[in-house]
Amino acid sequence: MTMSNNGISEKKPFRIFVGYDSREDLAYQVCHHSITKRSSIPVDIIPIVQSDLRKKGLYWRETGQLESTEFSFSRFLTPHLSDYQGWAMFVDCDFLYLADIKELTDLIDDRYAIMCVQHDYTPKETSKMDGAVQTVYPRKNWSSMVLYNCGHPKNKTLTPEIVNTQTGAFLHRFQWLEDEDIGSIPFVWNFLEGHNTVVENDPTTQPKAVHYTRGGPWFDACKDCEFADLWLNELEEYSKENKKEADNAN
């Protein structure tokens, strides 16, 4: 197996684990489509489905009142699901990718245990569009898109036992790591709708991945959110391709 300079295999597809929530199936499908459509490298997209993980005995945690999605904690199984080898990404399903994922993997640096957008962010809203409580905590939204160096010794801490028993603070604030273990990615790869802004004539502020963290156009209450048109266009394209595949199968 050939390895490139950034630890990505040139033969094996790049693993992308996407958080799946049964209430947001469409968001998952559109996120999946937006990645595969633009990717110039092979990718393996795997949904993190809580019910499947429970059946496999990898997830047994009781659902807490503050969990806004079905993957609030199961996301931290990413290194385990990758056999603690190579690099892999976890991302929430409420993302829309607008750029080639290769550009993101080119940023990978083996010195780090994880890499993410290090937002300094406090949401103004007290609830999300689907009614879920909008919690506020340090490193808010850092864990919504993470590049994991799955073979890094410190990430071996993330066993199913730890993921099922540790606190939300320990996991979402990456408390199994030191600050210097966490690499930084430009904010445009986790561009928070309603928080981050595009600066005119500054291409470095153009989103490469929009994160509809307050709720996206798949919820009726969010049809008019910023960048809704981009998501709805992607949905239309996905739906057409899906229909064509179904017609061909018949």
Short mmCIF file of C-alpha atoms in Angstrom, two decimals:
data_model
loop_
_atom_site.label_atom_id
_atom_site.label_comp_id
_atom_site.label_asym_id
_atom_site.label_seq_id
_atom_site.Cartn_x
_atom_site.Cartn_y
_atom_site.Cartn_z
CA MET A 1 0.00 0.00 0.00
CA THR A 2 1.49 3.33 -1.04
CA MET A 3 1.28 6.24 1.40
CA SER A 4 1.45 9.86 0.34
CA ASN A 5 3.21 12.53 2.42
CA ASN A 6 0.11 13.33 4.46
CA GLY A 7 -0.57 9.77 5.55
CA ILE A 8 -3.43 9.17 3.11
CA SER A 9 -3.24 5.92 1.19
CA GLU A 10 -3.07 6.48 -2.54
CA LYS A 11 -4.88 3.21 -3.18
CA LYS A 12 -7.38 2.86 -0.35
CA PRO A 13 -10.34 5.27 -0.38
CA PHE A 14 -10.40 8.04 2.23
CA ARG A 15 -12.87 7.03 4.97
CA ILE A 16 -15.57 9.55 5.81
CA PHE A 17 -17.96 8.74 8.66
CA VAL A 18 -21.14 10.82 8.50
CA GLY A 19 -23.40 11.11 11.53
CA TYR A 20 -26.81 9.68 10.65
CA ASP A 21 -30.05 10.77 12.31
CA SER A 22 -33.33 9.12 11.32
CA ARG A 23 -35.05 12.53 11.49
CA GLU A 24 -32.57 13.95 8.98
CA ASP A 25 -32.23 11.22 6.36
CA LEU A 26 -32.43 13.75 3.54
CA ALA A 27 -29.66 15.84 5.07
CA TYR A 28 -27.43 12.73 5.12
CA GLN A 29 -28.22 11.87 1.48
CA VAL A 30 -27.48 15.42 0.28
CA CYS A 31 -24.26 15.63 2.32
CA HIS A 32 -23.15 12.28 0.84
CA HIS A 33 -23.96 13.48 -2.69
CA SER A 34 -22.16 16.79 -2.22
CA ILE A 35 -18.94 14.97 -1.22
CA THR A 36 -18.92 12.28 -3.90
CA LYS A 37 -19.90 14.65 -6.70
CA ARG A 38 -16.90 16.93 -6.10
CA SER A 39 -14.26 14.48 -4.90
CA SER A 40 -11.26 13.83 -7.15
CA ILE A 41 -10.02 11.06 -4.83
CA PRO A 42 -11.74 7.77 -3.97
CA VAL A 43 -13.86 8.08 -0.82
CA ASP A 44 -15.65 5.54 1.35
CA ILE A 45 -18.63 7.20 3.04
CA ILE A 46 -20.00 5.31 6.03
CA PRO A 47 -23.06 6.43 8.00
CA ILE A 48 -22.72 6.26 11.79
CA VAL A 49 -26.10 4.71 12.64
CA GLN A 50 -26.72 4.39 16.36
CA SER A 51 -29.14 1.44 16.07
CA ASP A 52 -26.55 -0.56 14.06
CA LEU A 53 -23.82 0.19 16.61
CA ARG A 54 -26.12 -0.98 19.41
CA LYS A 55 -26.76 -4.25 17.59
CA LYS A 56 -23.00 -4.76 17.21
CA GLY A 57 -22.44 -4.13 20.93
CA LEU A 58 -20.33 -1.03 20.26
CA TYR A 59 -22.79 1.48 21.70
CA TRP A 60 -24.89 1.05 24.82
CA ARG A 61 -24.99 4.55 26.27
CA GLU A 62 -28.36 5.79 27.54
CA THR A 63 -29.72 8.75 25.56
CA GLY A 64 -29.29 11.98 27.54
CA GLN A 65 -31.69 14.92 27.57
CA LEU A 66 -29.15 17.27 25.97
CA GLU A 67 -28.35 15.02 22.99
CA SER A 68 -29.63 16.89 19.95
CA THR A 69 -28.75 14.11 17.47
CA GLU A 70 -28.50 10.33 17.41
CA PHE A 71 -24.74 10.63 16.87
CA SER A 72 -23.91 13.07 19.69
CA PHE A 73 -21.49 10.55 21.23
CA SER A 74 -21.23 7.70 18.73
CA ARG A 75 -19.13 10.03 16.52
CA PHE A 76 -16.17 9.40 18.83
CA LEU A 77 -16.06 5.76 17.73
CA THR A 78 -14.46 6.91 14.44
CA PRO A 79 -10.90 5.72 15.33
CA HIS A 80 -12.25 2.38 16.61
CA LEU A 81 -14.35 1.89 13.47
CA SER A 82 -11.15 2.57 11.48
CA ASP A 83 -9.23 -0.14 13.41
CA TYR A 84 -7.01 2.66 14.78
CA GLN A 85 -5.27 2.92 11.40
CA GLY A 86 -4.68 5.78 8.96
CA TRP A 87 -6.66 9.01 8.74
CA ALA A 88 -10.45 9.26 8.65
CA MET A 89 -12.97 12.05 8.93
CA PHE A 90 -16.13 12.41 10.96
CA VAL A 91 -18.71 14.99 9.90
CA ASP A 92 -22.26 15.85 10.97
CA CYS A 93 -24.95 15.17 8.35
CA ASP A 94 -26.01 18.85 8.25
CA PHE A 95 -23.07 19.83 6.04
CA LEU A 96 -23.05 20.71 2.35
CA TYR A 97 -19.67 20.35 0.65
CA LEU A 98 -18.85 22.89 -2.04
CA ALA A 99 -15.22 21.89 -2.70
CA ASP A 100 -13.14 18.83 -3.49
CA ILE A 101 -12.44 16.78 -0.34
CA LYS A 102 -8.88 16.31 -1.64
CA GLU A 103 -8.21 19.95 -0.74
CA LEU A 104 -9.05 19.05 2.86
CA THR A 105 -6.95 15.87 2.95
CA ASP A 106 -4.02 17.89 1.57
CA LEU A 107 -4.02 19.80 4.89
CA ILE A 108 -3.44 16.62 6.92
CA ASP A 109 -0.37 16.75 9.16
CA ASP A 110 0.77 13.57 10.94
CA ARG A 111 2.07 15.58 13.91
CA TYR A 112 -1.50 15.94 15.15
CA ALA A 113 -3.90 13.44 16.74
CA ILE A 114 -6.87 15.32 15.30
CA MET A 115 -7.45 18.37 13.12
CA CYS A 116 -10.56 20.54 13.08
CA VAL A 117 -11.89 24.07 12.67
CA GLN A 118 -11.28 25.75 16.01
CA HIS A 119 -14.35 27.94 16.27
CA ASP A 120 -14.69 30.63 18.89
CA TYR A 121 -18.45 30.42 18.91
CA THR A 122 -21.35 31.01 21.27
CA PRO A 123 -24.77 30.47 19.66
CA LYS A 124 -27.33 33.26 20.15
CA GLU A 125 -30.27 30.87 19.86
CA THR A 126 -31.49 28.83 22.83
CA SER A 127 -32.95 26.09 20.64
CA LYS A 128 -32.32 24.55 17.24
CA MET A 129 -34.91 24.61 14.47
CA ASP A 130 -36.14 21.10 15.26
CA GLY A 131 -36.76 22.13 18.88
CA ALA A 132 -33.60 20.52 20.29
CA VAL A 133 -31.87 22.49 23.05
CA GLN A 134 -28.91 24.59 21.82
CA THR A 135 -26.25 23.86 24.43
CA VAL A 136 -23.30 26.17 25.06
CA TYR A 137 -19.89 24.78 26.01
CA PRO A 138 -16.16 25.43 25.33
CA ARG A 139 -14.98 24.28 21.90
CA LYS A 140 -18.56 24.36 20.66
CA ASN A 141 -18.80 22.84 17.15
CA TRP A 142 -15.18 21.67 17.09
CA SER A 143 -16.34 18.03 17.11
CA SER A 144 -18.82 18.51 14.24
CA MET A 145 -16.11 17.90 11.63
CA VAL A 146 -12.88 16.22 12.69
CA LEU A 147 -9.97 14.67 10.83
CA TYR A 148 -8.79 11.79 13.02
CA ASN A 149 -5.25 10.44 12.92
CA CYS A 150 -6.65 7.03 13.90
CA GLY A 151 -3.22 5.46 14.37
CA HIS A 152 -2.07 8.15 16.81
CA PRO A 153 -1.30 6.51 20.20
CA LYS A 154 -3.49 8.98 22.12
CA ASN A 155 -6.56 8.14 20.02
CA LYS A 156 -6.36 4.55 21.29
CA THR A 157 -7.99 6.09 24.38
CA LEU A 158 -11.25 6.20 22.40
CA THR A 159 -12.35 2.64 23.07
CA PRO A 160 -16.07 1.76 23.01
CA GLU A 161 -15.89 1.61 26.84
CA ILE A 162 -14.62 5.21 27.06
CA VAL A 163 -17.07 6.51 24.43
CA ASN A 164 -19.98 4.92 26.31
CA THR A 165 -19.00 6.03 29.81
CA GLN A 166 -17.10 9.32 29.62
CA THR A 167 -18.74 12.72 30.03
CA GLY A 168 -19.82 14.98 27.20
CA ALA A 169 -17.19 17.49 28.34
CA PHE A 170 -14.38 14.89 28.13
CA LEU A 171 -15.38 13.87 24.60
CA HIS A 172 -16.56 17.08 22.92
CA ARG A 173 -13.70 19.14 24.38
CA PHE A 174 -11.12 16.47 23.36
CA GLN A 175 -9.87 16.14 26.93
CA TRP A 176 -7.92 12.97 26.10
CA LEU A 177 -5.54 15.28 24.16
CA GLU A 178 -3.21 18.18 24.92
CA ASP A 179 -3.82 21.44 23.06
CA GLU A 180 -0.73 20.87 20.92
CA ASP A 181 -2.21 17.57 19.68
CA ILE A 182 -5.03 19.45 17.92
CA GLY A 183 -4.28 20.87 14.48
CA SER A 184 -6.21 23.77 12.99
CA ILE A 185 -8.16 23.83 9.72
CA PRO A 186 -9.42 27.06 8.02
CA PHE A 187 -12.96 27.95 9.10
CA VAL A 188 -14.29 27.71 5.53
CA TRP A 189 -14.32 23.89 5.94
CA ASN A 190 -16.89 24.20 8.75
CA PHE A 191 -18.58 27.45 7.77
CA LEU A 192 -21.33 28.04 10.35
CA GLU A 193 -24.50 29.31 8.68
CA GLY A 194 -25.78 32.33 10.61
CA HIS A 195 -22.43 32.92 12.33
CA ASN A 196 -19.53 33.03 9.86
CA THR A 197 -19.62 35.64 7.10
CA VAL A 198 -18.31 35.92 3.56
CA VAL A 199 -16.17 39.02 3.02
CA GLU A 200 -16.65 40.54 -0.43
CA ASN A 201 -13.64 40.09 -2.72
CA ASP A 202 -11.91 37.83 -0.18
CA PRO A 203 -11.83 34.27 -1.56
CA THR A 204 -10.38 32.95 1.73
CA THR A 205 -13.81 33.52 3.35
CA GLN A 206 -15.83 31.62 0.71
CA PRO A 207 -17.27 28.45 2.29
CA LYS A 208 -15.90 25.10 1.16
CA ALA A 209 -18.41 23.31 3.42
CA VAL A 210 -21.53 24.97 4.84
CA HIS A 211 -22.65 23.73 8.26
CA TYR A 212 -26.35 24.37 8.88
CA THR A 213 -25.83 24.16 12.62
CA ARG A 214 -29.08 25.97 13.49
CA GLY A 215 -31.10 23.67 11.22
CA GLY A 216 -31.17 23.39 7.43
CA PRO A 217 -33.70 23.66 4.60
CA TRP A 218 -34.88 20.08 5.20
CA PHE A 219 -36.82 21.59 8.13
CA ASP A 220 -39.82 23.74 7.12
CA ALA A 221 -38.77 26.45 9.58
CA CYS A 222 -35.39 26.79 7.83
CA LYS A 223 -36.41 27.07 4.19
CA ASP A 224 -35.11 30.66 4.10
CA CYS A 225 -31.83 30.22 5.96
CA GLU A 226 -28.60 31.48 4.43
CA PHE A 227 -27.28 29.21 1.65
CA ALA A 228 -30.65 27.42 1.51
CA ASP A 229 -30.60 27.75 -2.29
CA LEU A 230 -27.32 25.83 -2.55
CA TRP A 231 -28.68 22.95 -0.46
CA LEU A 232 -32.00 22.86 -2.36
CA ASN A 233 -30.12 22.81 -5.69
CA GLU A 234 -28.04 19.88 -4.45
CA LEU A 235 -31.22 18.11 -3.29
CA GLU A 236 -32.78 18.56 -6.72
CA GLU A 237 -29.70 17.13 -8.42
CA TYR A 238 -29.55 14.19 -5.98
CA SER A 239 -33.27 13.47 -6.48
CA LYS A 240 -32.94 13.47 -10.28
CA GLU A 241 -29.96 11.11 -10.18
CA ASN A 242 -31.75 8.87 -7.69
CA LYS A 243 -34.83 8.72 -9.91
CA LYS A 244 -32.74 7.95 -13.00
CA GLU A 245 -30.98 5.10 -11.16
CA ALA A 246 -34.37 3.74 -10.00
CA ASP A 247 -35.76 3.95 -13.55
CA ASN A 248 -32.70 2.16 -14.96
CA ALA A 249 -33.03 -0.57 -12.34
CA ASN A 250 -36.59 -1.18 -13.54
#
